[in-house]
mmCIF file of C-alpha atoms in Angstrom:
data_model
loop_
_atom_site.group_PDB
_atom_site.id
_atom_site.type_symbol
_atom_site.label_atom_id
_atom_site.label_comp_id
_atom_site.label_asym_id
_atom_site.label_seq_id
_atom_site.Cartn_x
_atom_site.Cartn_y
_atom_site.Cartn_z
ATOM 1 C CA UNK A 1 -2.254 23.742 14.444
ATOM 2 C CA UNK A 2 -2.792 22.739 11.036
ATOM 3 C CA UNK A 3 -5.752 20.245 11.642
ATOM 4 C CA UNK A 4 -7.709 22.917 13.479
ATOM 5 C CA UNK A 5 -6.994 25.077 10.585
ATOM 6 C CA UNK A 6 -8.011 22.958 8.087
ATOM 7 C CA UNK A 7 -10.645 21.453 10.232
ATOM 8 C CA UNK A 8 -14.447 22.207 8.771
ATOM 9 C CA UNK A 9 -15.896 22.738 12.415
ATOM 10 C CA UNK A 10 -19.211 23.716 10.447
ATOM 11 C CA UNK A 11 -19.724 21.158 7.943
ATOM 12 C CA UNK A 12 -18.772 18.548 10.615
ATOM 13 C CA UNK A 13 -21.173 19.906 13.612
ATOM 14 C CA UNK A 14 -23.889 20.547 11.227
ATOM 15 C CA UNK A 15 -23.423 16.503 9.653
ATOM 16 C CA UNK A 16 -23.443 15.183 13.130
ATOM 17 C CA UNK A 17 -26.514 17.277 14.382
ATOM 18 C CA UNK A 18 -28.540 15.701 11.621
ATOM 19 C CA UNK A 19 -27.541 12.851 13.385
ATOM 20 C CA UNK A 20 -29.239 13.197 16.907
ATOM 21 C CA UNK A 21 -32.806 12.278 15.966
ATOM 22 C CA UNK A 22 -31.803 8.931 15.011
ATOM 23 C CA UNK A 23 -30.174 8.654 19.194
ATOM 24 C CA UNK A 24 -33.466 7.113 20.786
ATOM 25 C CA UNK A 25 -31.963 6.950 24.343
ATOM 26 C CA UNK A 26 -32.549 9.152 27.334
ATOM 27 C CA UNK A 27 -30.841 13.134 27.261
ATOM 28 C CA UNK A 28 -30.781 15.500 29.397
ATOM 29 C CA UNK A 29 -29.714 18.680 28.683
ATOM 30 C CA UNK A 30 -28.580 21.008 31.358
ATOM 31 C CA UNK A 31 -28.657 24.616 30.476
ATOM 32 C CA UNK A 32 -27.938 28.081 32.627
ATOM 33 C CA UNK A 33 -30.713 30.028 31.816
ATOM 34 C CA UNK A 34 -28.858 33.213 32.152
ATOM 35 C CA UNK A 35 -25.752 32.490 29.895
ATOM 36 C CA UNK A 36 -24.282 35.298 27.846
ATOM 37 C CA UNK A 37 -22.089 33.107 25.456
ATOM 38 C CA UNK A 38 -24.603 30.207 25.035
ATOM 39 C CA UNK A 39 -28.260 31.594 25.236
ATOM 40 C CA UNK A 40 -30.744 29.366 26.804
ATOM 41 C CA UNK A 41 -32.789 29.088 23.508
ATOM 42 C CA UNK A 42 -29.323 26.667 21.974
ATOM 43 C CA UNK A 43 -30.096 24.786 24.597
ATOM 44 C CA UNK A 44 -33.781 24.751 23.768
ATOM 45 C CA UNK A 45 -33.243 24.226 20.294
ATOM 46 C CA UNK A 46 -30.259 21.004 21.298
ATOM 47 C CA UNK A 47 -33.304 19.631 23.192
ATOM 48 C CA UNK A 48 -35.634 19.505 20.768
ATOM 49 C CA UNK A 49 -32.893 17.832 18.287
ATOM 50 C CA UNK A 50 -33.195 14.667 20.321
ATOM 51 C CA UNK A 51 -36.432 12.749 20.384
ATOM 52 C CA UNK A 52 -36.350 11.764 23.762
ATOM 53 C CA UNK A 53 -34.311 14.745 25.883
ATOM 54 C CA UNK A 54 -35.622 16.973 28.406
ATOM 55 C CA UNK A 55 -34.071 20.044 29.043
ATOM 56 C CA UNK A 56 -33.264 20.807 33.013
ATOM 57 C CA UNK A 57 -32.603 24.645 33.395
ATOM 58 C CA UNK A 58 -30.103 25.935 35.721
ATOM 59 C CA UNK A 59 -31.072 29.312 37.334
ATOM 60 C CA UNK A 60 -28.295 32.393 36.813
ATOM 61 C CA UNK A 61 -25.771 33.692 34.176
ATOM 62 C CA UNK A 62 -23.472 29.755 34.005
ATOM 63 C CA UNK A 63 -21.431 29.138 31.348
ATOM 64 C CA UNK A 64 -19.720 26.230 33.513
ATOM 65 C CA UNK A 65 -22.900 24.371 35.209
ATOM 66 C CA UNK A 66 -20.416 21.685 36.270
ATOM 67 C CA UNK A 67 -18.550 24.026 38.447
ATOM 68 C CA UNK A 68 -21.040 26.836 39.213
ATOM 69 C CA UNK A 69 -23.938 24.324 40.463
ATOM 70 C CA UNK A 70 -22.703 20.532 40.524
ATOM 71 C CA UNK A 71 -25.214 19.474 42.587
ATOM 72 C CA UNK A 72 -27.780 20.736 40.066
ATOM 73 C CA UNK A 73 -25.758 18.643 37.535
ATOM 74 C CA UNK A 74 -25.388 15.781 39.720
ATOM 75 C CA UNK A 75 -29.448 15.467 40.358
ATOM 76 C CA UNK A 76 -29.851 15.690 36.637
ATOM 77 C CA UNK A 77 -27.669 12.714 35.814
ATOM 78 C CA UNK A 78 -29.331 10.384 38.879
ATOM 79 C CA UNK A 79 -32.646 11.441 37.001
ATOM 80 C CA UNK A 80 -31.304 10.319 33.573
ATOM 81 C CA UNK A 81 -30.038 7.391 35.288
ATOM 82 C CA UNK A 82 -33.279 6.728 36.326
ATOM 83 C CA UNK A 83 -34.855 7.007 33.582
ATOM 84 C CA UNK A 84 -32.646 5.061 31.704
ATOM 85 C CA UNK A 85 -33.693 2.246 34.019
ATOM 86 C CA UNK A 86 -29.739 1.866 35.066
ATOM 87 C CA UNK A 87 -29.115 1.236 38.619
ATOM 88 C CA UNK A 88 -25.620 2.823 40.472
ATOM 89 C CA UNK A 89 -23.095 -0.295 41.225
ATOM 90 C CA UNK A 90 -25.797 -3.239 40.275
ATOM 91 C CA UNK A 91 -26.297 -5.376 37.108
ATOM 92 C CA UNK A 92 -28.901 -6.774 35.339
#
């Protein structure tokens, strides 16, 4: 309990967001566009952060997209697989 206590959740999140525009790979953010908790302009804004994410939005109020709509989820990673030009189960 004392590391979360002492832990500067702030400074750290805000160093490593500074971060993300130097990540050139493929993102994909998947977002509920009807979240209370995380609004669907966070996700907008995480998006943007990245110089080569799109962001896929998931219709309803989800907090939990990987439980509330999986397959959603699922078709967003094949597309980032995809586009990352990385084929399931073969090698280069």
């Amino acid at each position: 309990m004392k590391f979360i206590a002492g832990a500067d959740c702030q400074t750290t999140t805000l160093a490593t967001a500074r971060r993300f525009a130097d990540f050139t790979h493929p993102v994909t953010v998947v977002w509920g566009d009807g979240d209370k908790i995380f609004p669907l302009s966070d996700g907008e804004r995480l998006a943007k952060d990245f110089p080569n994410a799109n962001l896929v939005r998931v219709e309803g109020p989800m907090t939990f997209v990987p439980l509330d709509a999986p397959e959603v989820l699922a078709e967003a990673l094949d597309g980032l697989v995809q586009q990352a030009g990385l084929n399931s189960g073969k090698s280069s």
